[in-house]
């Protein structure tokens, strides 16, 4: 049973437009959420995180929104750039579990020039 | 600079052989993790450790073991490699529950 779901395997966006990547979770105990970016043949790299006490966190072109009642979070990239083309993983954890991250299956983002 | 390194980067082994993948981090992080990445499954947790002498099973731990004799290393052992264990393996470490995990470059393991 998947606790973290990314229902869109892929997303294609034009350069300069907004990219919105979605993630749903089922475990109401999750209280810390992260997004990772992964290029081919490399390890995932941390992008942005959000605690459940917030509903928004922004870092430059990247913003993560959290809707706890819907158990849904989204990553917005504005404006999208070709270098953003990668697989994006959503991850969640229960802080009492000492950082055991549960990942979604990932969404492959392609940003077209 | 502190880092996390995995070795080897690529490994081909035969069914039934014992294989050990190395993971070494220089951040002095207490938390270390092993994940495998497979098409259609994303990243799945194999084993994790919260400190020296501590090890815990993850979602897909069958056929794998880990040991934590020091802070820096968490080797992953496949006791008897099976074709179903062909995958890309990632090691990660983190400082605490509210900080991000840092990942190694991955080890591509092929079991023939």
Coordinates of C-alpha atoms in Angstrom, one line a residue:
Chain A
X1 CA 0.0 0.0 0.0
X2 CA 1.6 3.2 -1.2
X3 CA 1.8 5.9 1.5
X4 CA 3.1 8.5 -0.8
X5 CA 1.7 8.8 -4.3
X6 CA 2.7 10.7 -7.4
X7 CA 0.0 9.9 -9.9
X8 CA 1.6 11.6 -12.9
X9 CA 4.6 9.6 -14.2
X10 CA 5.5 12.4 -16.5
X11 CA 4.9 16.1 -17.2
X12 CA 5.9 18.3 -20.2
X13 CA 6.0 22.1 -19.9
X14 CA 7.2 24.9 -22.1
X15 CA 10.2 26.9 -21.0
X16 CA 9.2 30.0 -19.0
X17 CA 5.8 28.5 -18.0
X18 CA 4.8 27.1 -14.6
X19 CA 5.5 23.5 -13.7
X20 CA 3.2 22.0 -11.1
X21 CA 4.1 18.6 -9.7
X22 CA 1.6 16.9 -7.3
X23 CA 1.9 14.4 -4.5
X24 CA -0.7 12.8 -2.3
X25 CA -0.2 10.9 1.0
X26 CA -2.3 8.6 3.1
X27 CA -0.5 8.5 6.4
X28 CA -1.9 11.3 8.6
X29 CA 1.1 11.0 10.9
X30 CA 3.5 12.4 8.3
X31 CA 4.6 15.8 9.4
X32 CA 7.6 16.6 7.3
X33 CA 7.7 16.6 3.5
X34 CA 10.5 17.0 1.0
X35 CA 11.0 17.2 -2.7
X36 CA 14.1 15.7 -4.4
X37 CA 15.4 16.2 -7.9
X38 CA 17.2 13.4 -9.7
X39 CA 19.2 13.6 -13.0
X40 CA 20.1 10.3 -14.8
X41 CA 23.1 8.5 -13.3
X42 CA 23.2 10.7 -10.3
X43 CA 21.8 10.5 -6.8
X44 CA 18.7 12.4 -5.7
X45 CA 19.4 15.9 -4.5
X46 CA 17.4 17.8 -2.0
X47 CA 15.3 20.6 -3.4
X48 CA 12.9 22.0 -0.8
X49 CA 11.0 20.9 2.3
X50 CA 8.0 21.9 4.4
X51 CA 6.9 21.1 7.9
X52 CA 3.2 20.4 8.6
X53 CA 3.0 23.5 10.7
X54 CA 3.2 25.5 7.5
X55 CA 1.2 25.6 4.3
X56 CA 3.8 27.2 2.0
X57 CA 7.5 27.3 1.7
X58 CA 9.3 29.3 -1.0
X59 CA 12.9 29.1 -2.2
X60 CA 13.6 31.1 -5.4
X61 CA 11.8 29.6 -8.3
X62 CA 10.5 26.7 -6.2
X63 CA 7.5 26.8 -3.9
X64 CA 5.9 23.9 -2.1
X65 CA 2.3 24.0 -1.0
X66 CA 0.8 21.8 1.7
X67 CA -2.9 21.1 2.1
X68 CA -3.1 18.9 5.2
X69 CA -6.9 18.4 5.1
X70 CA -6.6 17.0 1.6
X71 CA -3.3 15.2 2.4
X72 CA -1.8 16.8 -0.7
X73 CA 1.3 18.8 -1.6
X74 CA 2.5 20.3 -4.7
X75 CA 5.7 21.8 -6.1
X76 CA 5.5 24.9 -8.3
X77 CA 8.5 25.8 -10.5
X78 CA 8.2 29.3 -12.0
X79 CA 9.6 30.0 -14.5
X80 CA 10.5 26.6 -15.7
X81 CA 13.9 26.2 -17.3
X82 CA 15.3 23.4 -19.5
X83 CA 17.8 22.5 -16.7
X84 CA 14.8 21.7 -14.5
X85 CA 14.2 18.6 -16.7
X86 CA 14.7 15.7 -14.2
X87 CA 12.7 13.2 -12.2
X88 CA 11.1 14.7 -9.1
X89 CA 10.4 12.7 -6.0
X90 CA 8.1 13.6 -3.2
X91 CA 9.0 12.2 0.2
X92 CA 7.4 12.2 3.6
X93 CA 8.4 11.3 7.2
X94 CA 7.2 11.2 10.7
X95 CA 9.7 13.2 12.7
X96 CA 9.3 10.9 15.6
X97 CA 10.7 8.1 13.4
X98 CA 14.0 9.8 13.2
X99 CA 14.0 10.7 9.6
X100 CA 12.8 7.6 7.8
X101 CA 11.8 8.9 4.5
X102 CA 9.0 7.3 2.4
X103 CA 9.3 8.2 -1.3
X104 CA 6.8 8.4 -4.1
X105 CA 7.4 6.8 -7.5
X106 CA 8.5 10.1 -9.1
X107 CA 7.4 12.4 -11.9
X108 CA 9.6 12.9 -14.9
X109 CA 9.5 16.6 -15.9
X110 CA 10.5 17.7 -19.3
X111 CA 10.9 21.4 -20.0
X112 CA 10.9 22.2 -23.7
X113 CA 12.9 25.2 -25.0
Chain B
X1 CA 34.0 19.2 1.7
X2 CA 31.9 16.5 3.4
X3 CA 30.4 14.0 1.2
X4 CA 28.9 10.5 0.8
X5 CA 30.4 8.0 -1.5
X6 CA 29.3 4.6 -2.7
X7 CA 31.5 1.9 -4.2
X8 CA 31.6 0.3 -6.6
X9 CA 29.6 2.4 -9.1
X10 CA 28.8 -0.6 -11.2
X11 CA 28.8 -4.3 -10.3
X12 CA 27.9 -7.5 -12.2
X13 CA 27.6 -10.6 -10.1
X14 CA 26.3 -14.1 -10.5
X15 CA 23.2 -15.6 -8.9
X16 CA 24.0 -17.0 -5.5
X17 CA 27.1 -15.0 -4.8
X18 CA 27.4 -12.8 -1.7
X19 CA 27.9 -9.1 -2.6
X20 CA 28.7 -6.1 -0.4
X21 CA 28.1 -2.5 -1.5
X22 CA 30.0 0.1 0.4
X23 CA 28.7 3.5 1.7
X24 CA 30.9 6.0 3.4
X25 CA 29.9 9.5 4.7
X26 CA 32.1 12.2 6.1
X27 CA 29.4 14.4 7.7
X28 CA 29.4 12.5 10.9
X29 CA 25.6 11.9 10.5
X30 CA 23.9 9.5 12.8
X31 CA 21.2 8.5 10.3
X32 CA 22.1 6.3 7.3
X33 CA 19.8 4.6 4.8
X34 CA 19.9 2.2 1.9
X35 CA 17.3 2.5 -0.9
X36 CA 16.8 0.7 -4.2
X37 CA 15.4 2.4 -7.3
X38 CA 13.4 0.3 -9.8
X39 CA 11.3 1.4 -12.7
X40 CA 7.7 1.9 -11.6
X41 CA 8.6 1.7 -7.9
X42 CA 10.6 4.9 -7.2
X43 CA 12.9 4.7 -4.1
X44 CA 12.2 1.9 -1.6
X45 CA 13.8 1.7 1.7
X46 CA 15.9 -1.5 2.4
X47 CA 17.6 -0.9 5.7
X48 CA 18.4 2.1 7.9
X49 CA 20.5 2.9 11.0
X50 CA 20.2 5.6 13.6
X51 CA 23.6 5.2 15.0
X52 CA 26.5 2.8 15.8
X53 CA 25.3 -0.8 16.4
X54 CA 21.7 0.2 15.4
X55 CA 20.1 -1.4 12.3
X56 CA 16.5 -1.6 11.2
X57 CA 14.5 -3.3 8.4
X58 CA 12.8 -1.2 5.8
X59 CA 10.1 -1.9 3.3
X60 CA 12.1 -4.4 1.1
X61 CA 14.7 -5.9 3.5
X62 CA 14.4 -9.6 2.6
X63 CA 17.7 -10.9 1.2
X64 CA 19.7 -7.9 2.5
X65 CA 21.6 -7.1 5.7
X66 CA 23.6 -4.2 7.0
X67 CA 26.0 -3.5 9.9
X68 CA 27.0 -0.3 11.6
X69 CA 30.3 -0.6 13.4
X70 CA 31.2 3.1 13.1
X71 CA 29.5 6.4 12.3
X72 CA 30.9 6.7 8.8
X73 CA 30.0 3.4 7.1
X74 CA 26.9 1.4 6.4
X75 CA 27.8 -1.5 4.1
X76 CA 24.9 -3.4 2.4
X77 CA 25.3 -7.1 2.0
X78 CA 23.3 -9.3 -0.4
X79 CA 23.6 -12.7 1.2
X80 CA 22.8 -14.7 -1.9
X81 CA 22.3 -12.5 -4.9
X82 CA 19.1 -13.1 -7.0
X83 CA 18.1 -11.7 -10.3
X84 CA 15.3 -9.8 -8.6
X85 CA 18.0 -7.7 -6.8
X86 CA 19.2 -6.2 -10.1
X87 CA 18.6 -2.5 -9.4
X88 CA 20.3 0.8 -8.7
X89 CA 21.1 1.2 -5.0
X90 CA 21.4 4.5 -3.2
X91 CA 22.9 5.2 0.2
X92 CA 21.9 8.3 2.1
X93 CA 22.6 10.0 5.4
X94 CA 21.0 12.8 7.4
X95 CA 21.7 14.8 10.5
X96 CA 18.3 14.8 12.1
X97 CA 14.7 14.2 11.6
X98 CA 14.1 17.7 10.3
X99 CA 16.9 18.0 7.9
X100 CA 17.2 16.6 4.4
X101 CA 19.0 13.4 3.6
X102 CA 22.1 13.5 1.3
X103 CA 22.4 10.8 -1.3
X104 CA 25.4 9.0 -2.8
X105 CA 25.8 8.7 -6.6
X106 CA 24.4 5.2 -6.6
X107 CA 25.6 1.6 -7.4
X108 CA 24.1 -0.2 -10.4
X109 CA 24.0 -3.9 -9.6
X110 CA 23.3 -6.5 -12.2
X111 CA 22.8 -10.1 -11.1
X112 CA 23.1 -12.6 -13.9

